[in-house]
Amino acid sequence: MSRGSGKGLSLKDKLDGNELDLSLCDLNEVPVRELAALPKATVLDLSCNNLISLPSDFCSLMHLVKLDLSKNRLQQLPLDFGRLVNLQHLDLLNNRLVTLPVSFAQLKNLKWLDLKDNPLDPVLAKVAGDCLDEKQCKQAAVKVLQHMKAIQSEQDRQRQRKLQAEREMEKKREAEQRAKEAQERELRKREKAEEKERRRREYDAQKAAKQEMEKKTKKETVHTRKPASSSRPPQPPRHKPSWSRSVLRVLLFVLFCILCTLAACKLTELQHQPLCVSVNTLYEDVVAALQNHKALQNMLQHNSQQ
């Protein structure tokens, strides 16, 4: 395989104790898988190659203690570069780095750092210094770690403020949502009460209309019956005939018959008939008795006056 990819190289042949020298191999990529198979290689030299970037899985090489990436074309380091927590010596001379990842602050064991000949951010360049000797490179490691920790702390604070603002915003949205839901519940409750009141009014109105219709129908029925009853002439009260009235009628009828018989026997040729003779005799006797009775009354009246 080509040397450009780094694959096909016999890394074990280049391993000298714990040092693995892959410098000047014209590498475009880092053979991470092969390097991971050599945990003894705690010192790795990748200087003087054509590396533009490091793969994300490069940060899994946590066994590295010393790493030389000088004189490549690295434009940035992986975001989780801080996973290389055992790293003590790091050479990034003559690359194209402008900034370092915030996770760089996690390299708590870093004791030596060289960032010369990189187009660093002015603030970072001032913090890193020149690294012209061992002392300056050690100071650069300490100062850069402090600087990156400060950046990390500020980012953490910003993140916390952002999270707090998001929580407050979420609480505000929840409160607004609860208020909105309460308002909607109150509105539904009021609408329900209004609907119930409207239905009750409609029911009362229908009931009143029904009663009014019944009254009107009843009046029309009464008015319809009155002309029929008024067209009839008033009937006189009927009295049941009493027993005394019947007897009186019978007596009057008998008296009438007697008078008719008496008149027939007195005035007609029937007076010589035996029945008429008896009737005339009876009539004369009654008349004589009445006269005697009248004479007796007169005498009694005269005596009473005396």
PDB file of N, CA, C and O in Angstrom, residues 175-230:
ATOM      1  N   ALA A 175     -46.222  28.414  32.311  1.00  0.00           N
ATOM      2  CA  ALA A 175     -47.170  29.242  33.058  1.00  0.00           C
ATOM      3  C   ALA A 175     -48.195  29.867  32.115  1.00  0.00           C
ATOM      4  O   ALA A 175     -49.396  29.905  32.419  1.00  0.00           O
ATOM      5  N   GLU A 176     -47.708  30.355  30.964  1.00  0.00           N
ATOM      6  CA  GLU A 176     -48.627  30.927  29.974  1.00  0.00           C
ATOM      7  C   GLU A 176     -49.590  29.868  29.459  1.00  0.00           C
ATOM      8  O   GLU A 176     -50.777  30.147  29.258  1.00  0.00           O
ATOM      9  N   GLN A 177     -49.034  28.646  29.253  1.00  0.00           N
ATOM     10  CA  GLN A 177     -49.887  27.564  28.778  1.00  0.00           C
ATOM     11  C   GLN A 177     -50.945  27.213  29.810  1.00  0.00           C
ATOM     12  O   GLN A 177     -52.122  27.001  29.475  1.00  0.00           O
ATOM     13  N   ARG A 178     -50.498  27.150  31.097  1.00  0.00           N
ATOM     14  CA  ARG A 178     -51.475  26.857  32.160  1.00  0.00           C
ATOM     15  C   ARG A 178     -52.528  27.951  32.256  1.00  0.00           C
ATOM     16  O   ARG A 178     -53.723  27.667  32.427  1.00  0.00           O
ATOM     17  N   ALA A 179     -52.052  29.216  32.165  1.00  0.00           N
ATOM     18  CA  ALA A 179     -53.007  30.327  32.207  1.00  0.00           C
ATOM     19  C   ALA A 179     -53.970  30.264  31.031  1.00  0.00           C
ATOM     20  O   ALA A 179     -55.176  30.493  31.174  1.00  0.00           O
ATOM     21  N   LYS A 180     -53.413  29.925  29.844  1.00  0.00           N
ATOM     22  CA  LYS A 180     -54.259  29.810  28.657  1.00  0.00           C
ATOM     23  C   LYS A 180     -55.268  28.684  28.821  1.00  0.00           C
ATOM     24  O   LYS A 180     -56.453  28.838  28.492  1.00  0.00           O
ATOM     25  N   GLU A 181     -54.791  27.528  29.341  1.00  0.00           N
ATOM     26  CA  GLU A 181     -55.696  26.405  29.549  1.00  0.00           C
ATOM     27  C   GLU A 181     -56.764  26.744  30.573  1.00  0.00           C
ATOM     28  O   GLU A 181     -57.932  26.382  30.412  1.00  0.00           O
ATOM     29  N   ALA A 182     -56.334  27.450  31.668  1.00  0.00           N
ATOM     30  CA  ALA A 182     -57.321  27.856  32.676  1.00  0.00           C
ATOM     31  C   ALA A 182     -58.341  28.816  32.072  1.00  0.00           C
ATOM     32  O   ALA A 182     -59.547  28.721  32.345  1.00  0.00           O
ATOM     33  N   GLN A 183     -57.851  29.746  31.230  1.00  0.00           N
ATOM     34  CA  GLN A 183     -58.758  30.683  30.571  1.00  0.00           C
ATOM     35  C   GLN A 183     -59.717  29.956  29.634  1.00  0.00           C
ATOM     36  O   GLN A 183     -60.915  30.260  29.590  1.00  0.00           O
ATOM     37  N   GLU A 184     -59.176  28.963  28.902  1.00  0.00           N
ATOM     38  CA  GLU A 184     -60.028  28.188  27.999  1.00  0.00           C
ATOM     39  C   GLU A 184     -61.052  27.373  28.783  1.00  0.00           C
ATOM     40  O   GLU A 184     -62.215  27.274  28.371  1.00  0.00           O
ATOM     41  N   ARG A 185     -60.606  26.800  29.926  1.00  0.00           N
ATOM     42  CA  ARG A 185     -61.564  26.056  30.762  1.00  0.00           C
ATOM     43  C   ARG A 185     -62.659  26.980  31.281  1.00  0.00           C
ATOM     44  O   ARG A 185     -63.846  26.616  31.283  1.00  0.00           O
ATOM     45  N   GLU A 186     -62.245  28.185  31.725  1.00  0.00           N
ATOM     46  CA  GLU A 186     -63.231  29.143  32.222  1.00  0.00           C
ATOM     47  C   GLU A 186     -64.180  29.562  31.109  1.00  0.00           C
ATOM     48  O   GLU A 186     -65.392  29.691  31.322  1.00  0.00           O
ATOM     49  N   LEU A 187     -63.602  29.756  29.902  1.00  0.00           N
ATOM     50  CA  LEU A 187     -64.442  30.142  28.764  1.00  0.00           C
ATOM     51  C   LEU A 187     -65.424  29.031  28.415  1.00  0.00           C
ATOM     52  O   LEU A 187     -66.612  29.293  28.181  1.00  0.00           O
ATOM     53  N   ARG A 188     -64.923  27.766  28.394  1.00  0.00           N
ATOM     54  CA  ARG A 188     -65.825  26.636  28.112  1.00  0.00           C
ATOM     55  C   ARG A 188     -66.899  26.522  29.187  1.00  0.00           C
ATOM     56  O   ARG A 188     -68.067  26.242  28.883  1.00  0.00           O
ATOM     57  N   LYS A 189     -66.503  26.755  30.450  1.00  0.00           N
ATOM     58  CA  LYS A 189     -67.463  26.685  31.538  1.00  0.00           C
ATOM     59  C   LYS A 189     -68.531  27.752  31.388  1.00  0.00           C
ATOM     60  O   LYS A 189     -69.729  27.493  31.567  1.00  0.00           O
ATOM     61  N   ARG A 190     -68.076  28.983  31.026  1.00  0.00           N
ATOM     62  CA  ARG A 190     -69.038  30.073  30.852  1.00  0.00           C
ATOM     63  C   ARG A 190     -69.945  29.813  29.659  1.00  0.00           C
ATOM     64  O   ARG A 190     -71.160  30.039  29.723  1.00  0.00           O
ATOM     65  N   GLU A 191     -69.344  29.310  28.562  1.00  0.00           N
ATOM     66  CA  GLU A 191     -70.159  28.991  27.388  1.00  0.00           C
ATOM     67  C   GLU A 191     -71.162  27.887  27.702  1.00  0.00           C
ATOM     68  O   GLU A 191     -72.310  27.938  27.247  1.00  0.00           O
ATOM     69  N   LYS A 192     -70.738  26.915  28.491  1.00  0.00           N
ATOM     70  CA  LYS A 192     -71.635  25.830  28.870  1.00  0.00           C
ATOM     71  C   LYS A 192     -72.792  26.355  29.713  1.00  0.00           C
ATOM     72  O   LYS A 192     -73.955  25.977  29.523  1.00  0.00           O
ATOM     73  N   ALA A 193     -72.443  27.264  30.671  1.00  0.00           N
ATOM     74  CA  ALA A 193     -73.498  27.852  31.512  1.00  0.00           C
ATOM     75  C   ALA A 193     -74.455  28.694  30.671  1.00  0.00           C
ATOM     76  O   ALA A 193     -75.678  28.639  30.860  1.00  0.00           O
ATOM     77  N   GLU A 194     -73.901  29.473  29.718  1.00  0.00           N
ATOM     78  CA  GLU A 194     -74.751  30.276  28.841  1.00  0.00           C
ATOM     79  C   GLU A 194     -75.634  29.396  27.971  1.00  0.00           C
ATOM     80  O   GLU A 194     -76.809  29.703  27.764  1.00  0.00           O
ATOM     81  N   GLU A 195     -75.062  28.306  27.465  1.00  0.00           N
ATOM     82  CA  GLU A 195     -75.851  27.378  26.655  1.00  0.00           C
ATOM     83  C   GLU A 195     -76.974  26.747  27.472  1.00  0.00           C
ATOM     84  O   GLU A 195     -78.112  26.610  27.013  1.00  0.00           O
ATOM     85  N   LYS A 196     -76.647  26.402  28.713  1.00  0.00           N
ATOM     86  CA  LYS A 196     -77.659  25.810  29.586  1.00  0.00           C
ATOM     87  C   LYS A 196     -78.761  26.814  29.887  1.00  0.00           C
ATOM     88  O   LYS A 196     -79.956  26.476  29.861  1.00  0.00           O
ATOM     89  N   GLU A 197     -78.357  28.084  30.145  1.00  0.00           N
ATOM     90  CA  GLU A 197     -79.347  29.122  30.415  1.00  0.00           C
ATOM     91  C   GLU A 197     -80.199  29.382  29.178  1.00  0.00           C
ATOM     92  O   GLU A 197     -81.419  29.581  29.281  1.00  0.00           O
ATOM     93  N   ARG A 198     -79.581  29.376  27.987  1.00  0.00           N
ATOM     94  CA  ARG A 198     -80.338  29.584  26.752  1.00  0.00           C
ATOM     95  C   ARG A 198     -81.363  28.468  26.533  1.00  0.00           C
ATOM     96  O   ARG A 198     -82.521  28.719  26.197  1.00  0.00           O
ATOM     97  N   ARG A 199     -80.920  27.225  26.775  1.00  0.00           N
ATOM     98  CA  ARG A 199     -81.835  26.097  26.617  1.00  0.00           C
ATOM     99  C   ARG A 199     -82.965  26.164  27.628  1.00  0.00           C
ATOM    100  O   ARG A 199     -84.112  25.816  27.330  1.00  0.00           O
ATOM    101  N   ARG A 200     -82.634  26.632  28.855  1.00  0.00           N
ATOM    102  CA  ARG A 200     -83.680  26.762  29.873  1.00  0.00           C
ATOM    103  C   ARG A 200     -84.693  27.820  29.465  1.00  0.00           C
ATOM    104  O   ARG A 200     -85.906  27.626  29.627  1.00  0.00           O
ATOM    105  N   ARG A 201     -84.200  28.957  28.918  1.00  0.00           N
ATOM    106  CA  ARG A 201     -85.124  29.998  28.459  1.00  0.00           C
ATOM    107  C   ARG A 201     -85.997  29.483  27.316  1.00  0.00           C
ATOM    108  O   ARG A 201     -87.199  29.775  27.261  1.00  0.00           O
ATOM    109  N   GLU A 202     -85.374  28.743  26.391  1.00  0.00           N
ATOM    110  CA  GLU A 202     -86.155  28.170  25.297  1.00  0.00           C
ATOM    111  C   GLU A 202     -87.211  27.203  25.825  1.00  0.00           C
ATOM    112  O   GLU A 202     -88.356  27.196  25.346  1.00  0.00           O
ATOM    113  N   TYR A 203     -86.825  26.412  26.824  1.00  0.00           N
ATOM    114  CA  TYR A 203     -87.783  25.474  27.408  1.00  0.00           C
ATOM    115  C   TYR A 203     -88.937  26.221  28.061  1.00  0.00           C
ATOM    116  O   TYR A 203     -90.118  25.874  27.870  1.00  0.00           O
ATOM    117  N   ASP A 204     -88.615  27.266  28.835  1.00  0.00           N
ATOM    118  CA  ASP A 204     -89.661  28.059  29.490  1.00  0.00           C
ATOM    119  C   ASP A 204     -90.553  28.730  28.462  1.00  0.00           C
ATOM    120  O   ASP A 204     -91.782  28.793  28.631  1.00  0.00           O
ATOM    121  N   ALA A 205     -89.914  29.248  27.382  1.00  0.00           N
ATOM    122  CA  ALA A 205     -90.706  29.910  26.342  1.00  0.00           C
ATOM    123  C   ALA A 205     -91.630  28.915  25.645  1.00  0.00           C
ATOM    124  O   ALA A 205     -92.808  29.207  25.390  1.00  0.00           O
ATOM    125  N   GLN A 206     -91.127  27.737  25.346  1.00  0.00           N
ATOM    126  CA  GLN A 206     -91.960  26.708  24.721  1.00  0.00           C
ATOM    127  C   GLN A 206     -93.097  26.282  25.640  1.00  0.00           C
ATOM    128  O   GLN A 206     -94.231  26.096  25.197  1.00  0.00           O
ATOM    129  N   LYS A 207     -92.778  26.161  26.934  1.00  0.00           N
ATOM    130  CA  LYS A 207     -93.802  25.772  27.890  1.00  0.00           C
ATOM    131  C   LYS A 207     -94.881  26.842  27.991  1.00  0.00           C
ATOM    132  O   LYS A 207     -96.092  26.549  28.013  1.00  0.00           O
ATOM    133  N   ALA A 208     -94.445  28.131  28.057  1.00  0.00           N
ATOM    134  CA  ALA A 208     -95.406  29.230  28.131  1.00  0.00           C
ATOM    135  C   ALA A 208     -96.259  29.293  26.861  1.00  0.00           C
ATOM    136  O   ALA A 208     -97.475  29.514  26.921  1.00  0.00           O
ATOM    137  N   ALA A 209     -95.603  29.084  25.698  1.00  0.00           N
ATOM    138  CA  ALA A 209     -96.350  29.106  24.436  1.00  0.00           C
ATOM    139  C   ALA A 209     -97.358  27.968  24.377  1.00  0.00           C
ATOM    140  O   ALA A 209     -98.488  28.135  23.910  1.00  0.00           O
ATOM    141  N   LYS A 210     -96.966  26.825  24.900  1.00  0.00           N
ATOM    142  CA  LYS A 210     -97.878  25.678  24.918  1.00  0.00           C
ATOM    143  C   LYS A 210     -99.079  25.955  25.812  1.00  0.00           C
ATOM    144  O   LYS A 210    -100.233  25.667  25.459  1.00  0.00           O
ATOM    145  N   GLN A 211     -98.791  26.538  27.001  1.00  0.00           N
ATOM    146  CA  GLN A 211     -99.891  26.869  27.904  1.00  0.00           C
ATOM    147  C   GLN A 211    -100.808  27.913  27.288  1.00  0.00           C
ATOM    148  O   GLN A 211    -102.040  27.835  27.407  1.00  0.00           O
ATOM    149  N   GLU A 212    -100.207  28.920  26.614  1.00  0.00           N
ATOM    150  CA  GLU A 212    -101.011  29.954  25.973  1.00  0.00           C
ATOM    151  C   GLU A 212    -101.867  29.357  24.857  1.00  0.00           C
ATOM    152  O   GLU A 212    -103.046  29.721  24.693  1.00  0.00           O
ATOM    153  N   MET A 213    -101.285  28.414  24.123  1.00  0.00           N
ATOM    154  CA  MET A 213    -102.032  27.756  23.054  1.00  0.00           C
ATOM    155  C   MET A 213    -103.197  26.944  23.630  1.00  0.00           C
ATOM    156  O   MET A 213    -104.304  26.949  23.087  1.00  0.00           O
ATOM    157  N   GLU A 214    -102.944  26.266  24.755  1.00  0.00           N
ATOM    158  CA  GLU A 214    -104.014  25.499  25.389  1.00  0.00           C
ATOM    159  C   GLU A 214    -105.138  26.414  25.870  1.00  0.00           C
ATOM    160  O   GLU A 214    -106.318  26.101  25.717  1.00  0.00           O
ATOM    161  N   LYS A 215    -104.753  27.569  26.464  1.00  0.00           N
ATOM    162  CA  LYS A 215    -105.775  28.527  26.911  1.00  0.00           C
ATOM    163  C   LYS A 215    -106.583  29.047  25.735  1.00  0.00           C
ATOM    164  O   LYS A 215    -107.813  29.163  25.802  1.00  0.00           O
ATOM    165  N   LYS A 216    -105.878  29.378  24.646  1.00  0.00           N
ATOM    166  CA  LYS A 216    -106.567  29.907  23.461  1.00  0.00           C
ATOM    167  C   LYS A 216    -107.521  28.868  22.886  1.00  0.00           C
ATOM    168  O   LYS A 216    -108.661  29.187  22.524  1.00  0.00           O
ATOM    169  N   THR A 217    -107.044  27.626  22.828  1.00  0.00           N
ATOM    170  CA  THR A 217    -107.894  26.548  22.304  1.00  0.00           C
ATOM    171  C   THR A 217    -109.122  26.353  23.184  1.00  0.00           C
ATOM    172  O   THR A 217    -110.241  26.152  22.697  1.00  0.00           O
ATOM    173  N   LYS A 218    -108.910  26.444  24.505  1.00  0.00           N
ATOM    174  CA  LYS A 218    -110.028  26.276  25.438  1.00  0.00           C
ATOM    175  C   LYS A 218    -111.052  27.393  25.273  1.00  0.00           C
ATOM    176  O   LYS A 218    -112.271  27.161  25.265  1.00  0.00           O
ATOM    177  N   LYS A 219    -110.542  28.639  25.107  1.00  0.00           N
ATOM    178  CA  LYS A 219    -111.465  29.767  24.919  1.00  0.00           C
ATOM    179  C   LYS A 219    -112.258  29.614  23.628  1.00  0.00           C
ATOM    180  O   LYS A 219    -113.467  29.891  23.590  1.00  0.00           O
ATOM    181  N   GLU A 220    -111.549  29.203  22.569  1.00  0.00           N
ATOM    182  CA  GLU A 220    -112.250  29.025  21.285  1.00  0.00           C
ATOM    183  C   GLU A 220    -113.312  27.942  21.406  1.00  0.00           C
ATOM    184  O   GLU A 220    -114.405  28.064  20.841  1.00  0.00           O
ATOM    185  N   THR A 221    -113.034  26.901  22.163  1.00  0.00           N
ATOM    186  CA  THR A 221    -114.021  25.833  22.360  1.00  0.00           C
ATOM    187  C   THR A 221    -115.242  26.363  23.101  1.00  0.00           C
ATOM    188  O   THR A 221    -116.388  26.064  22.746  1.00  0.00           O
ATOM    189  N   VAL A 222    -114.999  27.183  24.148  1.00  0.00           N
ATOM    190  CA  VAL A 222    -116.116  27.756  24.927  1.00  0.00           C
ATOM    191  C   VAL A 222    -116.949  28.680  24.056  1.00  0.00           C
ATOM    192  O   VAL A 222    -118.190  28.638  24.078  1.00  0.00           O
ATOM    193  N   HIS A 223    -116.260  29.543  23.261  1.00  0.00           N
ATOM    194  CA  HIS A 223    -117.002  30.474  22.396  1.00  0.00           C
ATOM    195  C   HIS A 223    -117.791  29.713  21.335  1.00  0.00           C
ATOM    196  O   HIS A 223    -118.865  30.153  20.920  1.00  0.00           O
ATOM    197  N   THR A 224    -117.277  28.609  20.899  1.00  0.00           N
ATOM    198  CA  THR A 224    -117.970  27.811  19.882  1.00  0.00           C
ATOM    199  C   THR A 224    -119.229  27.169  20.459  1.00  0.00           C
ATOM    200  O   THR A 224    -120.252  27.069  19.787  1.00  0.00           O
ATOM    201  N   ARG A 225    -119.207  26.775  21.727  1.00  0.00           N
ATOM    202  CA  ARG A 225    -120.361  26.112  22.346  1.00  0.00           C
ATOM    203  C   ARG A 225    -121.452  27.103  22.760  1.00  0.00           C
ATOM    204  O   ARG A 225    -122.624  26.785  22.793  1.00  0.00           O
ATOM    205  N   LYS A 226    -121.108  28.348  23.096  1.00  0.00           N
ATOM    206  CA  LYS A 226    -122.094  29.315  23.610  1.00  0.00           C
ATOM    207  C   LYS A 226    -123.201  29.634  22.617  1.00  0.00           C
ATOM    208  O   LYS A 226    -124.362  29.657  22.984  1.00  0.00           O
ATOM    209  N   PRO A 227    -122.982  29.911  21.324  1.00  0.00           N
ATOM    210  CA  PRO A 227    -124.086  30.219  20.403  1.00  0.00           C
ATOM    211  C   PRO A 227    -125.091  29.098  20.311  1.00  0.00           C
ATOM    212  O   PRO A 227    -126.286  29.333  20.230  1.00  0.00           O
ATOM    213  N   ALA A 228    -124.651  27.861  20.335  1.00  0.00           N
ATOM    214  CA  ALA A 228    -125.584  26.737  20.244  1.00  0.00           C
ATOM    215  C   ALA A 228    -126.500  26.700  21.448  1.00  0.00           C
ATOM    216  O   ALA A 228    -127.697  26.451  21.350  1.00  0.00           O
ATOM    217  N   SER A 229    -125.940  26.997  22.602  1.00  0.00           N
ATOM    218  CA  SER A 229    -126.765  26.960  23.812  1.00  0.00           C
ATOM    219  C   SER A 229    -127.661  28.181  23.911  1.00  0.00           C
ATOM    220  O   SER A 229    -128.768  28.123  24.425  1.00  0.00           O
ATOM    221  N   SER A 230    -127.178  29.357  23.381  1.00  0.00           N
ATOM    222  CA  SER A 230    -127.991  30.581  23.484  1.00  0.00           C
ATOM    223  C   SER A 230    -129.132  30.588  22.478  1.00  0.00           C
ATOM    224  O   SER A 230    -130.088  31.347  22.627  1.00  0.00           O
TER     225      SER A 230
END
